[in-house]
Tab-separated table of C-alpha atoms in Angstrom:
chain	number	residue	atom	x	y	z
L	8	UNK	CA	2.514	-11.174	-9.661
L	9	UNK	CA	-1.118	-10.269	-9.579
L	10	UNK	CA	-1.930	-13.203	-6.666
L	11	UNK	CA	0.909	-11.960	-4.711
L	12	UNK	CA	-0.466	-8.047	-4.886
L	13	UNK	CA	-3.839	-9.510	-4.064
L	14	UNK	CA	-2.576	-11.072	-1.164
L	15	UNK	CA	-0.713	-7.832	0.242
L	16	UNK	CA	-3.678	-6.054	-0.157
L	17	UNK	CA	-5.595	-9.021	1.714
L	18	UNK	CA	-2.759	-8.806	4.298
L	19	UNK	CA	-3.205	-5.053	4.741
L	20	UNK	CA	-7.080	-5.216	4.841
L	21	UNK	CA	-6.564	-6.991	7.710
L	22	UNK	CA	-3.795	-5.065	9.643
L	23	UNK	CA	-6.041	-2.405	9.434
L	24	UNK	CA	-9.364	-4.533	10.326
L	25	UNK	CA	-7.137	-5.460	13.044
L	26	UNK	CA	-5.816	-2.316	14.525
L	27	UNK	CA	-9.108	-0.745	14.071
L	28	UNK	CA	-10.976	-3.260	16.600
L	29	UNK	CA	-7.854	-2.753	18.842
L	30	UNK	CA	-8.182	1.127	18.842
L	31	UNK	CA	-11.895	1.352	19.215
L	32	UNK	CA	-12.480	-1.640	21.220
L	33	UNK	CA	-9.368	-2.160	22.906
L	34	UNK	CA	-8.788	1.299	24.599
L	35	UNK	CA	-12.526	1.077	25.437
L	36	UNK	CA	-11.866	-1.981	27.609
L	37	UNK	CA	-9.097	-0.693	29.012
L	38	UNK	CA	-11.333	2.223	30.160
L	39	UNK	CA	-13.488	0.478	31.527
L	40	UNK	CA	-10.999	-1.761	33.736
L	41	UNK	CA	-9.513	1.354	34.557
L	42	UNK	CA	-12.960	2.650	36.145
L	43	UNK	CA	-13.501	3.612	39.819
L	44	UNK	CA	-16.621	5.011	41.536
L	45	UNK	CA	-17.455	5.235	44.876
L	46	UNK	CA	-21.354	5.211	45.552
L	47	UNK	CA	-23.720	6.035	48.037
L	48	UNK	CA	-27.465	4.882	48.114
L	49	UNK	CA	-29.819	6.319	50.795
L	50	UNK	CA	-28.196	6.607	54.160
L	51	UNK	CA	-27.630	3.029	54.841
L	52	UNK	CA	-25.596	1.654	51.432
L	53	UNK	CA	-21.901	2.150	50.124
L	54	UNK	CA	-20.784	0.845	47.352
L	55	UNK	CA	-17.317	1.230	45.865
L	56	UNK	CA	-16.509	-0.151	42.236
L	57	UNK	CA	-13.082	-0.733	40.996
L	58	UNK	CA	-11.759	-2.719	37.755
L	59	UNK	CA	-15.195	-4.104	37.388
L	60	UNK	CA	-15.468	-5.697	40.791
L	61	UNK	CA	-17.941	-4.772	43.624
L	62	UNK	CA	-17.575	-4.050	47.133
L	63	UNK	CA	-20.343	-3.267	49.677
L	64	UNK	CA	-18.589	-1.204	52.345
L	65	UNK	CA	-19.907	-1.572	55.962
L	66	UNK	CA	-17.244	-0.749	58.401
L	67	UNK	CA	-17.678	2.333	60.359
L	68	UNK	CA	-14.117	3.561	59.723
L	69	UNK	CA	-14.015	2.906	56.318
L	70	UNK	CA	-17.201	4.651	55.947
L	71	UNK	CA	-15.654	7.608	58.229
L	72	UNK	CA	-12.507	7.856	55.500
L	73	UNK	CA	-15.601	8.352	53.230
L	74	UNK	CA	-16.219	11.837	55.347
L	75	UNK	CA	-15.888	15.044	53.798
L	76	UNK	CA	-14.994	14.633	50.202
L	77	UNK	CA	-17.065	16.197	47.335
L	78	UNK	CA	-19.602	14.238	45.334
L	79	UNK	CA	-21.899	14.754	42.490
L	80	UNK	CA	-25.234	14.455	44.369
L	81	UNK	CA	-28.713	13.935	43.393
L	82	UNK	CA	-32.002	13.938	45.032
L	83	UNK	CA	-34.871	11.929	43.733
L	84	UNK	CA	-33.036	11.172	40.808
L	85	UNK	CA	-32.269	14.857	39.461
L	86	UNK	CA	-29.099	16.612	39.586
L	87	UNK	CA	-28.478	18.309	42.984
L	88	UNK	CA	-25.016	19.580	42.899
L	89	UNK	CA	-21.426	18.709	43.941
L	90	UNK	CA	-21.280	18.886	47.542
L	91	UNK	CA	-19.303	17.489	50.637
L	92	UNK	CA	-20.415	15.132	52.640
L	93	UNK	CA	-20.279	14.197	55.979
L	94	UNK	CA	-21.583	10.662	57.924
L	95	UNK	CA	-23.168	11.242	61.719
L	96	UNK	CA	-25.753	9.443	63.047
L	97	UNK	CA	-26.825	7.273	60.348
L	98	UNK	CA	-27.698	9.973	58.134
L	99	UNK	CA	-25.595	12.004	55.135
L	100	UNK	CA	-24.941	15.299	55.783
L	101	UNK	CA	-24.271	18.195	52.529
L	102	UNK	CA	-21.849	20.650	52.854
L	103	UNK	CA	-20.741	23.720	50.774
L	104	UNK	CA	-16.953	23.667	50.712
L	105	UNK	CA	-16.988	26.395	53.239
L	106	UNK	CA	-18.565	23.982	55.713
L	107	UNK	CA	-22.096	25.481	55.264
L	108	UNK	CA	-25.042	23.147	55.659
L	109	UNK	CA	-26.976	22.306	52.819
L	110	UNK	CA	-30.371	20.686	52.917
L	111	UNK	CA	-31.007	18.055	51.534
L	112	UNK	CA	-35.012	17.124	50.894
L	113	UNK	CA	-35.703	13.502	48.724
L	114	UNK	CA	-34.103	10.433	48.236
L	115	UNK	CA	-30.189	10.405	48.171
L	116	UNK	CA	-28.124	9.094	44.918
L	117	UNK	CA	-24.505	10.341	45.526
L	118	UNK	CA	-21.039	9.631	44.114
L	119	UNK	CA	-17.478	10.191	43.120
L	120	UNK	CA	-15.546	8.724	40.150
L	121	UNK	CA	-12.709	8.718	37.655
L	122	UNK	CA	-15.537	9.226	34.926
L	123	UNK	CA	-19.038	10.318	34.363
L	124	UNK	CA	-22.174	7.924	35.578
L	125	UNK	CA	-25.516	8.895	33.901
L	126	UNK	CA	-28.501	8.958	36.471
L	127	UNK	CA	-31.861	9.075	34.594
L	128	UNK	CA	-35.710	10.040	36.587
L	129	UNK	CA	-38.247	8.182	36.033
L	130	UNK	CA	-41.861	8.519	36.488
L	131	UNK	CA	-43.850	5.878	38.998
L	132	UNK	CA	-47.507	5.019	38.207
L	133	UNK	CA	-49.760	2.727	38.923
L	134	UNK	CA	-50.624	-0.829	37.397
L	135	UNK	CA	-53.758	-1.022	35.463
L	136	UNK	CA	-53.332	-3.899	33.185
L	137	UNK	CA	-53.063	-6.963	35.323
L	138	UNK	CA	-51.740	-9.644	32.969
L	139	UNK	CA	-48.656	-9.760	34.128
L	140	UNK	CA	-49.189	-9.262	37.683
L	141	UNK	CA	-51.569	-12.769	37.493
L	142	UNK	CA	-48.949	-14.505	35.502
L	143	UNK	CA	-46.333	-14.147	37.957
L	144	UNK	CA	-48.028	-14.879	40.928
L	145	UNK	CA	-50.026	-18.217	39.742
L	146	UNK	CA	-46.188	-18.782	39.175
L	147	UNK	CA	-45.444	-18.415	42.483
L	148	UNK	CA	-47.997	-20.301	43.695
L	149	UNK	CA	-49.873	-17.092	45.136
L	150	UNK	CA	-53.566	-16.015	44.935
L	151	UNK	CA	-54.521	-13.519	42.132
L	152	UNK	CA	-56.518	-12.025	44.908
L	153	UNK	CA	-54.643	-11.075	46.782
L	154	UNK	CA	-54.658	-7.242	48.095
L	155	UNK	CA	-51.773	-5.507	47.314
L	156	UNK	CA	-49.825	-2.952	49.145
L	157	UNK	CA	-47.302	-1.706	46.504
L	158	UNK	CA	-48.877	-1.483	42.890
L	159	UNK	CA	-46.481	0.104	40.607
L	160	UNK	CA	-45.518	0.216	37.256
L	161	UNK	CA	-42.516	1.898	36.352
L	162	UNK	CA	-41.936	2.576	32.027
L	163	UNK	CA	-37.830	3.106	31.407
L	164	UNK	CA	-35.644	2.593	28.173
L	165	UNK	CA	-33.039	0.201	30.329
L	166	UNK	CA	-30.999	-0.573	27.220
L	167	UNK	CA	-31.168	2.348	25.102
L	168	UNK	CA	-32.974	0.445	22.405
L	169	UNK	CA	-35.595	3.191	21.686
L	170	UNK	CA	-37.981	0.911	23.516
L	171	UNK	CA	-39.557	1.265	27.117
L	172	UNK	CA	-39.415	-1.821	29.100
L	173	UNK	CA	-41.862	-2.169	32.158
L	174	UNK	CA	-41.005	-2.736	35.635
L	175	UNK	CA	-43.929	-4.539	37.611
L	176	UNK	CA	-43.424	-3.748	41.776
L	177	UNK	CA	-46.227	-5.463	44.020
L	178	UNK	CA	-46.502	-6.620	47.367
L	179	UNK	CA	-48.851	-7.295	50.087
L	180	UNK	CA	-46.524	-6.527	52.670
L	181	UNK	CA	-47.585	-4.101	55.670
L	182	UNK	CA	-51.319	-4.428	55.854
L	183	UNK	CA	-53.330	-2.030	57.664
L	184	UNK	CA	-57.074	-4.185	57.261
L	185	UNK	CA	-55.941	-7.750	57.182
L	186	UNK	CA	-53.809	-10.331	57.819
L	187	UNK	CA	-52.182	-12.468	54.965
L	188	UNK	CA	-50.989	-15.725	55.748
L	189	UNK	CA	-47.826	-15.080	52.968
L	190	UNK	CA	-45.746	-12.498	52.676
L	191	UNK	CA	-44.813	-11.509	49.011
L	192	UNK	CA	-42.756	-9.078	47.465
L	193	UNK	CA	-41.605	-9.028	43.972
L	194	UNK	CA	-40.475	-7.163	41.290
L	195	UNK	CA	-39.984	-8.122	37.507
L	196	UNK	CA	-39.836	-6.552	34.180
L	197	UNK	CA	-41.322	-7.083	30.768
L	198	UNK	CA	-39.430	-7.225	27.886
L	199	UNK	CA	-40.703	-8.222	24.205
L	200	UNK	CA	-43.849	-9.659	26.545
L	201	UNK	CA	-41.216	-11.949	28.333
L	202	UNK	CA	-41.314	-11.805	31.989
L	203	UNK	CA	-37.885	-11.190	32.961
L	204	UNK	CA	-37.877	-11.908	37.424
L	205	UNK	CA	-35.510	-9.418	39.095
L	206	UNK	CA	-36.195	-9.705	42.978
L	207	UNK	CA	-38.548	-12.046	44.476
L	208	UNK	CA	-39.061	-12.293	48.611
L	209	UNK	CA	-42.127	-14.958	49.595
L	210	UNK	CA	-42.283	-15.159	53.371
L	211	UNK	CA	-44.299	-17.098	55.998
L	212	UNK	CA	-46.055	-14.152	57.885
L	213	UNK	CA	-45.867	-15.593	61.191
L	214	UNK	CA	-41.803	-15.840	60.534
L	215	UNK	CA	-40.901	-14.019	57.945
L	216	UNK	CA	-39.468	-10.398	57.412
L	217	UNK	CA	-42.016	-8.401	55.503
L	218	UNK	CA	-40.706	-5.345	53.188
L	219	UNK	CA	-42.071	-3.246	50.849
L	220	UNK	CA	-40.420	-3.026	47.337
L	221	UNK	CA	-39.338	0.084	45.065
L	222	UNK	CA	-36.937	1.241	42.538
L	223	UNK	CA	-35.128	3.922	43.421
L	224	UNK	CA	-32.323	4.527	40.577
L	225	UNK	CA	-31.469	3.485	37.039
L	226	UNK	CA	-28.025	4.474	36.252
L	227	UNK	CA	-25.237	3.925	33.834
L	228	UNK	CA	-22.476	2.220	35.836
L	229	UNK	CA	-20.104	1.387	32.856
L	230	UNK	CA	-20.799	3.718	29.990
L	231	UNK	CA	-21.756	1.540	27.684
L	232	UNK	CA	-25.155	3.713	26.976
L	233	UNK	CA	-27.351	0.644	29.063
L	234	UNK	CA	-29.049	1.083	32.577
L	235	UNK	CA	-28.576	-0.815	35.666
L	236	UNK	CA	-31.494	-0.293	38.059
L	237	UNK	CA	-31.464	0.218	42.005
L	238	UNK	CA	-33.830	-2.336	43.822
L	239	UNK	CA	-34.559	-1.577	47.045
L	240	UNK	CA	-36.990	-2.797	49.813
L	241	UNK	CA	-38.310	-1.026	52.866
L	242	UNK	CA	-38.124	-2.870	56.225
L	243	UNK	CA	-39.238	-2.039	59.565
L	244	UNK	CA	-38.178	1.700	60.567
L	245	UNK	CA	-35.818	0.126	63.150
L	246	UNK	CA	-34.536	-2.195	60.269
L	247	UNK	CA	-31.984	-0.895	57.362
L	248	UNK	CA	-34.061	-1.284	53.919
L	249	UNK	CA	-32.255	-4.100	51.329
L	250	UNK	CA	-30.341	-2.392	48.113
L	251	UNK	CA	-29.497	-4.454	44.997
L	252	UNK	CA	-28.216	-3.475	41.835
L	253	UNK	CA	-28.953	-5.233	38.969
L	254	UNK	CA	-27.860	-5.311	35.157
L	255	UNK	CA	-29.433	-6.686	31.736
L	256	UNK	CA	-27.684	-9.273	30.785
L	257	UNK	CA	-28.606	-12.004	27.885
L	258	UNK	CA	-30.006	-14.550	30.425
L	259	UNK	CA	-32.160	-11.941	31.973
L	260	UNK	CA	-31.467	-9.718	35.078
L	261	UNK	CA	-28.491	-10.207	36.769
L	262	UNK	CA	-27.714	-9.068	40.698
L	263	UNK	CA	-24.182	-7.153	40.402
L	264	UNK	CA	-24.385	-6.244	44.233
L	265	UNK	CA	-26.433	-5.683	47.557
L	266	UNK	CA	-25.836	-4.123	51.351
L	267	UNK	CA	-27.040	-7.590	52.937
């Protein structure tokens, strides 16, 4: 008698153990398939997520379907407002809902969803500790004199850990006072003192196509309380700058999605 009421209170431990991971883990994944966002980067990126899949949207008319709906907008990373918007000549226009103009000064983060993304600022600065830097290119097979363009260093808590990891962003790209015979740009991130690559462009200068990198977002795409992070890199003015978004994974960063 006494092994079989052990076992029914074994059996119910587990029923419960059981229904408990399907309750709060379950229905959470089921959120999340269930998630759809629309988002807009800049003036030249659209991306639309559904069920955990990506899609960079570049046609014209799907992009004109995009046309006056509301979104939640920001503008260098802080909470604008929610405003309609409206595509003309390769630029994103802000509306009130009574069709009055709003203007819109900074860098564009927009979007519209079936639940609520997190968009964090973050403060840029500039690298003083050059460790890293010298690491990575000697990796690359690039001098650790070179002159750099873009020297930035941004600090940001990507996985909620209570921890700030640091993003590294340098290039020699766009000289004014000399002429490299490479092309770099590249941006990584240290975490635990592990260099962790996220984007890395080496070009020939005589053929390649120079940019300048920067990070221009870290936001929550799945709410699960970690940070994806905006890459983006600045072309020629005639040419549209490169988006990626990328994610922490295990194996290290992780491109979810770009406009090329």
């Amino acid at each position: 008698m006494k092994k079989n009421k052990r076992y029914k209170v074994i059996i119910v431990i587990l029923i419960i153990y059981f229904l408990f991971l399907f309750i709060f883990l379950g229905i959470n994944n089921i959120k999340k398939n269930n998630h759809e966002a629309t988002i807009i980067v800049g003036n030249d990126t659209v991306w639309n997520y559904s069920n955990r899949d990506w899609l960079n949207i570049t046609s014209s008319a799907k992009i004109e379907e995009l046309g006056w709906q509301e979104y939640k907008v920001y503008l260098d990373n802080k909470y604008f407002g929610d405003y309609f918007l409206w595509y003309d000549d390769s630029k994103w226009y802000a509306f009130k809902e009574d069709k009055t103009a709003v203007k819109t000064d900074g860098e564009l983060i927009a979007y519209q969803s079936n639940y609520d993304l997190k968009i964090q600022s973050f403060q840029k600065n500039t690298i003083t500790n050059n460790t890293y830097v010298h690491q990575v290119l000697r990796e690359n097979g690039l001098s650790t004199a070179s002159r750099l363009t873009v020297n930035d260093i941004v600090s940001f808590d990507i996985d909620s850990d209570g921890v700030n990891e640091e993003f590294y962003i340098i290039s020699n790209a766009f000289p004014t006072d000399n002429y490299p015979e490479t092309y770099f740009s590249i941006v990584f991130m240290v975490k635990d003192n592990v260099v962790n690559p996220i984007y890395t462009n080496i070009e020939d200068a005589k053929f390649g196509n120079a940019c300048k990198p920067f990070i221009r977002t870290f936001l929550d795409i799945d709410e699960d309380n970690k940070y994806e992070v905006v890459v983006s890199c600045a072309k020629y003015s005639i040419q549209k700058p490169e988006d990626m978004l990328y994610q922490l994974t295990d194996k290290g960063m992780k491109l979810l999605i770009s406009n090329q």
